[in-house]
Amino acid sequence: MKYNSINSIINPLKFLIPDKIYLRLQFRKHLREKLNLKTPKTFNEKIQWLKLYDRKPEYIKYVDKYSVREYIKETIGEKYLIPLIGVYDNVEDIEWEKLPSKFVLKCTHGSHCNIICTDKSDLDIKDAKKKLETWMKRNWYWYGREWPYKDVKPRIVCEKFMLDESGVELKDYKIFCFNGEPKMIEVDYNRFNGLTKNLYDINWMYIPVSFNRSTEPNKTIEKPKRLDDMLQLASRLAKNYPFVRIDFYSIGTEIYFGEITFYPISGFGNIQPKEFDYKWGSWINLNK
């Protein structure tokens, strides 16, 4: 959902601009291209089309980082959920003294609004509260007109802090599903030292594409031990939708759900080489 400059100060006039016009302006601003909504061809164009015309009510539940847990529990099972420590309606409800030494706080109604605590004794709680209070007042709908976020209730969840086999991070495996079929996996790593993204097909062959971040073709990332299971789970969660990205974490032989995303980079992602913007777009069937 985050894209270049989108979290900068927003002109108040944007609140008066209809979605379609706003998206055309933002598309031109971020991609230097004219947005074609009549006959969209590229991945980014079709993401904008889906924002405007694919408005299933359940999307609101799925983008909510707390409510989606019930959907995951019902659909694939509670064992895939990261253990929950607490959920709070307000920042002042957090009992910091009762939290473990390591934890993760996430706002449920947006993206990139996390407090990752690896040692509570070193945490600046005052600063953490200030960040959370700012995020809780923000409505992410206005930044990219991703309509499901408009009515998500702002809350904070606290989850168990987890690391993968590296011992230093938790790589993010983001599975892109087109009309219910997993087609590729984006692996986000080096989150704390210059986020990098490598793309792979479902057979774990590297795809030479940069998607809004640098990519490392010579970097060896081991295939997750249960990749096939991960793909099957993603397919079950994505089966009814023209496009959706299902995120997982892999820790040894265990799989944990991350989040559901309908609009990666809000449909303003710089895809290079450009031919892949068209290729991925061809995988989204809007006729359904």
PDB file of N, CA, C and O in Angstrom, residues 2-6 22-37 41-49 51 210-213 263-274 276-278 280:
ATOM      1  N   LYS A   2       2.014   1.198   0.561  1.00  0.00           N
ATOM      2  CA  LYS A   2       2.872   2.371   0.617  1.00  0.00           C
ATOM      3  C   LYS A   2       3.555   2.579  -0.729  1.00  0.00           C
ATOM      4  O   LYS A   2       3.976   1.662  -1.380  1.00  0.00           O
ATOM      5  N   TYR A   3       3.665   3.847  -1.177  1.00  0.00           N
ATOM      6  CA  TYR A   3       4.403   4.129  -2.385  1.00  0.00           C
ATOM      7  C   TYR A   3       5.063   5.482  -2.230  1.00  0.00           C
ATOM      8  O   TYR A   3       4.771   6.237  -1.313  1.00  0.00           O
ATOM      9  N   ASN A   4       5.997   5.788  -3.127  1.00  0.00           N
ATOM     10  CA  ASN A   4       6.854   6.961  -2.972  1.00  0.00           C
ATOM     11  C   ASN A   4       6.060   8.230  -2.717  1.00  0.00           C
ATOM     12  O   ASN A   4       5.147   8.570  -3.452  1.00  0.00           O
ATOM     13  N   SER A   5       6.437   8.912  -1.647  1.00  0.00           N
ATOM     14  CA  SER A   5       5.897  10.229  -1.276  1.00  0.00           C
ATOM     15  C   SER A   5       4.444  10.203  -0.827  1.00  0.00           C
ATOM     16  O   SER A   5       3.867  11.244  -0.543  1.00  0.00           O
ATOM     17  N   ILE A   6       3.822   9.022  -0.775  1.00  0.00           N
ATOM     18  CA  ILE A   6       2.403   8.995  -0.470  1.00  0.00           C
ATOM     19  C   ILE A   6       2.107   9.404   0.958  1.00  0.00           C
ATOM     20  O   ILE A   6       1.019   9.861   1.272  1.00  0.00           O
ATOM     21  N   TYR A  22      -8.907  11.408  -8.927  1.00  0.00           N
ATOM     22  CA  TYR A  22      -7.732  11.363  -8.051  1.00  0.00           C
ATOM     23  C   TYR A  22      -6.756  10.284  -8.512  1.00  0.00           C
ATOM     24  O   TYR A  22      -5.536  10.506  -8.553  1.00  0.00           O
ATOM     25  N   LEU A  23      -7.267   9.108  -8.861  1.00  0.00           N
ATOM     26  CA  LEU A  23      -6.399   8.016  -9.290  1.00  0.00           C
ATOM     27  C   LEU A  23      -5.699   8.341 -10.612  1.00  0.00           C
ATOM     28  O   LEU A  23      -4.539   7.979 -10.812  1.00  0.00           O
ATOM     29  N   ARG A  24      -6.389   9.024 -11.494  1.00  0.00           N
ATOM     30  CA  ARG A  24      -5.751   9.446 -12.747  1.00  0.00           C
ATOM     31  C   ARG A  24      -4.582  10.396 -12.469  1.00  0.00           C
ATOM     32  O   ARG A  24      -3.502  10.272 -13.062  1.00  0.00           O
ATOM     33  N   LEU A  25      -4.803  11.325 -11.557  1.00  0.00           N
ATOM     34  CA  LEU A  25      -3.756  12.291 -11.220  1.00  0.00           C
ATOM     35  C   LEU A  25      -2.562  11.603 -10.553  1.00  0.00           C
ATOM     36  O   LEU A  25      -1.405  11.884 -10.876  1.00  0.00           O
ATOM     37  N   GLN A  26      -2.838  10.698  -9.633  1.00  0.00           N
ATOM     38  CA  GLN A  26      -1.769  10.004  -8.937  1.00  0.00           C
ATOM     39  C   GLN A  26      -1.006   9.049  -9.861  1.00  0.00           C
ATOM     40  O   GLN A  26       0.212   8.880  -9.733  1.00  0.00           O
ATOM     41  N   PHE A  27      -1.724   8.436 -10.776  1.00  0.00           N
ATOM     42  CA  PHE A  27      -1.082   7.532 -11.742  1.00  0.00           C
ATOM     43  C   PHE A  27      -0.086   8.306 -12.592  1.00  0.00           C
ATOM     44  O   PHE A  27       1.042   7.862 -12.822  1.00  0.00           O
ATOM     45  N   ARG A  28      -0.496   9.472 -13.033  1.00  0.00           N
ATOM     46  CA  ARG A  28       0.395  10.331 -13.824  1.00  0.00           C
ATOM     47  C   ARG A  28       1.576  10.789 -12.979  1.00  0.00           C
ATOM     48  O   ARG A  28       2.726  10.807 -13.449  1.00  0.00           O
ATOM     49  N   LYS A  29       1.321  11.125 -11.736  1.00  0.00           N
ATOM     50  CA  LYS A  29       2.372  11.626 -10.860  1.00  0.00           C
ATOM     51  C   LYS A  29       3.434  10.568 -10.580  1.00  0.00           C
ATOM     52  O   LYS A  29       4.640  10.835 -10.670  1.00  0.00           O
ATOM     53  N   HIS A  30       3.016   9.356 -10.246  1.00  0.00           N
ATOM     54  CA  HIS A  30       3.954   8.332  -9.795  1.00  0.00           C
ATOM     55  C   HIS A  30       4.556   7.516 -10.927  1.00  0.00           C
ATOM     56  O   HIS A  30       5.702   7.068 -10.815  1.00  0.00           O
ATOM     57  N   LEU A  31       3.803   7.304 -12.000  1.00  0.00           N
ATOM     58  CA  LEU A  31       4.292   6.446 -13.071  1.00  0.00           C
ATOM     59  C   LEU A  31       4.559   7.190 -14.373  1.00  0.00           C
ATOM     60  O   LEU A  31       5.056   6.599 -15.341  1.00  0.00           O
ATOM     61  N   ARG A  32       4.227   8.482 -14.400  1.00  0.00           N
ATOM     62  CA  ARG A  32       4.423   9.292 -15.601  1.00  0.00           C
ATOM     63  C   ARG A  32       3.692   8.696 -16.803  1.00  0.00           C
ATOM     64  O   ARG A  32       4.167   8.721 -17.933  1.00  0.00           O
ATOM     65  N   GLU A  33       2.507   8.127 -16.531  1.00  0.00           N
ATOM     66  CA  GLU A  33       1.713   7.507 -17.586  1.00  0.00           C
ATOM     67  C   GLU A  33       0.255   7.934 -17.465  1.00  0.00           C
ATOM     68  O   GLU A  33      -0.213   8.290 -16.373  1.00  0.00           O
ATOM     69  N   LYS A  34      -0.464   7.860 -18.567  1.00  0.00           N
ATOM     70  CA  LYS A  34      -1.892   8.115 -18.560  1.00  0.00           C
ATOM     71  C   LYS A  34      -2.621   6.833 -18.166  1.00  0.00           C
ATOM     72  O   LYS A  34      -2.329   5.759 -18.689  1.00  0.00           O
ATOM     73  N   LEU A  35      -3.544   6.930 -17.247  1.00  0.00           N
ATOM     74  CA  LEU A  35      -4.282   5.775 -16.772  1.00  0.00           C
ATOM     75  C   LEU A  35      -5.402   5.419 -17.737  1.00  0.00           C
ATOM     76  O   LEU A  35      -6.282   6.229 -18.018  1.00  0.00           O
ATOM     77  N   ASN A  36      -5.375   4.184 -18.231  1.00  0.00           N
ATOM     78  CA  ASN A  36      -6.399   3.683 -19.148  1.00  0.00           C
ATOM     79  C   ASN A  36      -7.374   2.811 -18.356  1.00  0.00           C
ATOM     80  O   ASN A  36      -7.045   1.681 -17.986  1.00  0.00           O
ATOM     81  N   LEU A  37      -8.551   3.315 -18.081  1.00  0.00           N
ATOM     82  CA  LEU A  37      -9.555   2.571 -17.340  1.00  0.00           C
ATOM     83  C   LEU A  37     -10.592   1.908 -18.239  1.00  0.00           C
ATOM     84  O   LEU A  37     -11.288   0.991 -17.818  1.00  0.00           O
ATOM     85  N   LYS A  41      -4.680  -2.615 -19.482  1.00  0.00           N
ATOM     86  CA  LYS A  41      -3.827  -3.706 -19.955  1.00  0.00           C
ATOM     87  C   LYS A  41      -2.780  -4.105 -18.913  1.00  0.00           C
ATOM     88  O   LYS A  41      -2.483  -5.285 -18.751  1.00  0.00           O
ATOM     89  N   THR A  42      -2.202  -3.126 -18.245  1.00  0.00           N
ATOM     90  CA  THR A  42      -1.090  -3.409 -17.338  1.00  0.00           C
ATOM     91  C   THR A  42      -1.599  -3.817 -15.958  1.00  0.00           C
ATOM     92  O   THR A  42      -2.771  -3.602 -15.613  1.00  0.00           O
ATOM     93  N   PHE A  43      -0.697  -4.379 -15.174  1.00  0.00           N
ATOM     94  CA  PHE A  43      -1.008  -4.747 -13.796  1.00  0.00           C
ATOM     95  C   PHE A  43      -1.454  -3.516 -13.009  1.00  0.00           C
ATOM     96  O   PHE A  43      -2.485  -3.537 -12.334  1.00  0.00           O
ATOM     97  N   ASN A  44      -0.684  -2.432 -13.116  1.00  0.00           N
ATOM     98  CA  ASN A  44      -1.018  -1.221 -12.367  1.00  0.00           C
ATOM     99  C   ASN A  44      -2.357  -0.640 -12.790  1.00  0.00           C
ATOM    100  O   ASN A  44      -3.132  -0.168 -11.939  1.00  0.00           O
ATOM    101  N   GLU A  45      -2.659  -0.658 -14.083  1.00  0.00           N
ATOM    102  CA  GLU A  45      -3.948  -0.147 -14.550  1.00  0.00           C
ATOM    103  C   GLU A  45      -5.094  -0.990 -14.014  1.00  0.00           C
ATOM    104  O   GLU A  45      -6.132  -0.456 -13.586  1.00  0.00           O
ATOM    105  N   LYS A  46      -4.928  -2.298 -14.017  1.00  0.00           N
ATOM    106  CA  LYS A  46      -6.012  -3.163 -13.555  1.00  0.00           C
ATOM    107  C   LYS A  46      -6.206  -3.063 -12.040  1.00  0.00           C
ATOM    108  O   LYS A  46      -7.335  -3.208 -11.554  1.00  0.00           O
ATOM    109  N   ILE A  47      -5.144  -2.798 -11.310  1.00  0.00           N
ATOM    110  CA  ILE A  47      -5.297  -2.564  -9.871  1.00  0.00           C
ATOM    111  C   ILE A  47      -6.157  -1.330  -9.634  1.00  0.00           C
ATOM    112  O   ILE A  47      -7.027  -1.316  -8.751  1.00  0.00           O
ATOM    113  N   GLN A  48      -5.944  -0.269 -10.424  1.00  0.00           N
ATOM    114  CA  GLN A  48      -6.772   0.935 -10.285  1.00  0.00           C
ATOM    115  C   GLN A  48      -8.227   0.624 -10.632  1.00  0.00           C
ATOM    116  O   GLN A  48      -9.154   1.094  -9.953  1.00  0.00           O
ATOM    117  N   TRP A  49      -8.429  -0.167 -11.691  1.00  0.00           N
ATOM    118  CA  TRP A  49      -9.786  -0.558 -12.099  1.00  0.00           C
ATOM    119  C   TRP A  49     -10.476  -1.321 -10.976  1.00  0.00           C
ATOM    120  O   TRP A  49     -11.650  -1.089 -10.662  1.00  0.00           O
ATOM    121  N   LYS A  51      -9.872  -1.139  -7.783  1.00  0.00           N
ATOM    122  CA  LYS A  51     -10.214  -0.207  -6.702  1.00  0.00           C
ATOM    123  C   LYS A  51     -11.589   0.412  -6.930  1.00  0.00           C
ATOM    124  O   LYS A  51     -12.388   0.579  -5.998  1.00  0.00           O
ATOM    125  N   SER A 210      12.452  -5.890 -10.995  1.00  0.00           N
ATOM    126  CA  SER A 210      12.428  -5.045  -9.800  1.00  0.00           C
ATOM    127  C   SER A 210      11.033  -4.449  -9.687  1.00  0.00           C
ATOM    128  O   SER A 210      10.466  -3.981 -10.668  1.00  0.00           O
ATOM    129  N   PHE A 211      10.491  -4.502  -8.477  1.00  0.00           N
ATOM    130  CA  PHE A 211       9.128  -4.042  -8.230  1.00  0.00           C
ATOM    131  C   PHE A 211       9.165  -3.014  -7.113  1.00  0.00           C
ATOM    132  O   PHE A 211       8.979  -3.313  -5.947  1.00  0.00           O
ATOM    133  N   ASN A 212       9.493  -1.802  -7.509  1.00  0.00           N
ATOM    134  CA  ASN A 212       9.524  -0.658  -6.598  1.00  0.00           C
ATOM    135  C   ASN A 212      10.654  -0.709  -5.573  1.00  0.00           C
ATOM    136  O   ASN A 212      10.755   0.161  -4.728  1.00  0.00           O
ATOM    137  N   ARG A 213      11.474  -1.733  -5.629  1.00  0.00           N
ATOM    138  CA  ARG A 213      12.631  -1.865  -4.749  1.00  0.00           C
ATOM    139  C   ARG A 213      13.742  -2.567  -5.513  1.00  0.00           C
ATOM    140  O   ARG A 213      13.501  -3.191  -6.540  1.00  0.00           O
ATOM    141  N   TYR A 263      -4.145  -4.414  -3.222  1.00  0.00           N
ATOM    142  CA  TYR A 263      -3.578  -3.366  -4.071  1.00  0.00           C
ATOM    143  C   TYR A 263      -2.101  -3.133  -3.762  1.00  0.00           C
ATOM    144  O   TYR A 263      -1.747  -2.133  -3.130  1.00  0.00           O
ATOM    145  N   PRO A 264      -1.201  -4.019  -4.179  1.00  0.00           N
ATOM    146  CA  PRO A 264       0.226  -3.837  -3.866  1.00  0.00           C
ATOM    147  C   PRO A 264       0.755  -2.503  -4.383  1.00  0.00           C
ATOM    148  O   PRO A 264       0.498  -2.111  -5.529  1.00  0.00           O
ATOM    149  N   ILE A 265       1.477  -1.799  -3.531  1.00  0.00           N
ATOM    150  CA  ILE A 265       2.019  -0.458  -3.846  1.00  0.00           C
ATOM    151  C   ILE A 265       0.900   0.454  -4.342  1.00  0.00           C
ATOM    152  O   ILE A 265       1.126   1.424  -5.049  1.00  0.00           O
ATOM    153  N   SER A 266      -0.335   0.127  -3.962  1.00  0.00           N
ATOM    154  CA  SER A 266      -1.523   0.887  -4.344  1.00  0.00           C
ATOM    155  C   SER A 266      -1.696   1.003  -5.855  1.00  0.00           C
ATOM    156  O   SER A 266      -2.412   1.868  -6.339  1.00  0.00           O
ATOM    157  N   GLY A 267      -1.051   0.090  -6.602  1.00  0.00           N
ATOM    158  CA  GLY A 267      -1.156   0.145  -8.060  1.00  0.00           C
ATOM    159  C   GLY A 267      -0.311   1.239  -8.675  1.00  0.00           C
ATOM    160  O   GLY A 267      -0.529   1.628  -9.819  1.00  0.00           O
ATOM    161  N   PHE A 268       0.691   1.711  -7.935  1.00  0.00           N
ATOM    162  CA  PHE A 268       1.611   2.733  -8.436  1.00  0.00           C
ATOM    163  C   PHE A 268       3.053   2.224  -8.405  1.00  0.00           C
ATOM    164  O   PHE A 268       3.998   2.999  -8.288  1.00  0.00           O
ATOM    165  N   GLY A 269       3.232   0.913  -8.485  1.00  0.00           N
ATOM    166  CA  GLY A 269       4.560   0.326  -8.385  1.00  0.00           C
ATOM    167  C   GLY A 269       5.355   0.424  -9.678  1.00  0.00           C
ATOM    168  O   GLY A 269       4.818   0.202 -10.771  1.00  0.00           O
ATOM    169  N   ASN A 270       6.623   0.744  -9.543  1.00  0.00           N
ATOM    170  CA  ASN A 270       7.515   0.828 -10.701  1.00  0.00           C
ATOM    171  C   ASN A 270       8.006  -0.581 -11.043  1.00  0.00           C
ATOM    172  O   ASN A 270       8.819  -1.152 -10.327  1.00  0.00           O
ATOM    173  N   ILE A 271       7.500  -1.152 -12.118  1.00  0.00           N
ATOM    174  CA  ILE A 271       7.833  -2.514 -12.536  1.00  0.00           C
ATOM    175  C   ILE A 271       8.810  -2.452 -13.699  1.00  0.00           C
ATOM    176  O   ILE A 271       8.482  -1.920 -14.764  1.00  0.00           O
ATOM    177  N   GLN A 272       9.981  -2.995 -13.495  1.00  0.00           N
ATOM    178  CA  GLN A 272      11.013  -2.997 -14.529  1.00  0.00           C
ATOM    179  C   GLN A 272      11.603  -4.396 -14.681  1.00  0.00           C
ATOM    180  O   GLN A 272      11.928  -5.027 -13.675  1.00  0.00           O
ATOM    181  N   PRO A 273      11.727  -4.909 -15.930  1.00  0.00           N
ATOM    182  CA  PRO A 273      11.354  -4.305 -17.206  1.00  0.00           C
ATOM    183  C   PRO A 273       9.835  -4.125 -17.332  1.00  0.00           C
ATOM    184  O   PRO A 273       9.071  -4.887 -16.769  1.00  0.00           O
ATOM    185  N   LYS A 274       9.449  -3.145 -18.127  1.00  0.00           N
ATOM    186  CA  LYS A 274       8.059  -2.762 -18.275  1.00  0.00           C
ATOM    187  C   LYS A 274       7.198  -3.896 -18.817  1.00  0.00           C
ATOM    188  O   LYS A 274       6.002  -3.975 -18.526  1.00  0.00           O
ATOM    189  N   PHE A 276       6.851  -6.765 -17.913  1.00  0.00           N
ATOM    190  CA  PHE A 276       6.216  -7.549 -16.865  1.00  0.00           C
ATOM    191  C   PHE A 276       4.963  -6.873 -16.325  1.00  0.00           C
ATOM    192  O   PHE A 276       4.065  -7.542 -15.811  1.00  0.00           O
ATOM    193  N   ASP A 277       4.868  -5.559 -16.432  1.00  0.00           N
ATOM    194  CA  ASP A 277       3.656  -4.848 -16.070  1.00  0.00           C
ATOM    195  C   ASP A 277       2.505  -5.348 -16.950  1.00  0.00           C
ATOM    196  O   ASP A 277       1.385  -5.580 -16.478  1.00  0.00           O
ATOM    197  N   TYR A 278       2.797  -5.559 -18.225  1.00  0.00           N
ATOM    198  CA  TYR A 278       1.793  -6.080 -19.161  1.00  0.00           C
ATOM    199  C   TYR A 278       1.538  -7.569 -18.925  1.00  0.00           C
ATOM    200  O   TYR A 278       0.392  -8.037 -18.996  1.00  0.00           O
ATOM    201  N   TRP A 280       1.893  -9.375 -16.112  1.00  0.00           N
ATOM    202  CA  TRP A 280       1.092  -9.579 -14.911  1.00  0.00           C
ATOM    203  C   TRP A 280      -0.338  -9.096 -15.129  1.00  0.00           C
ATOM    204  O   TRP A 280      -1.284  -9.714 -14.638  1.00  0.00           O
TER     205      TRP A 280
END
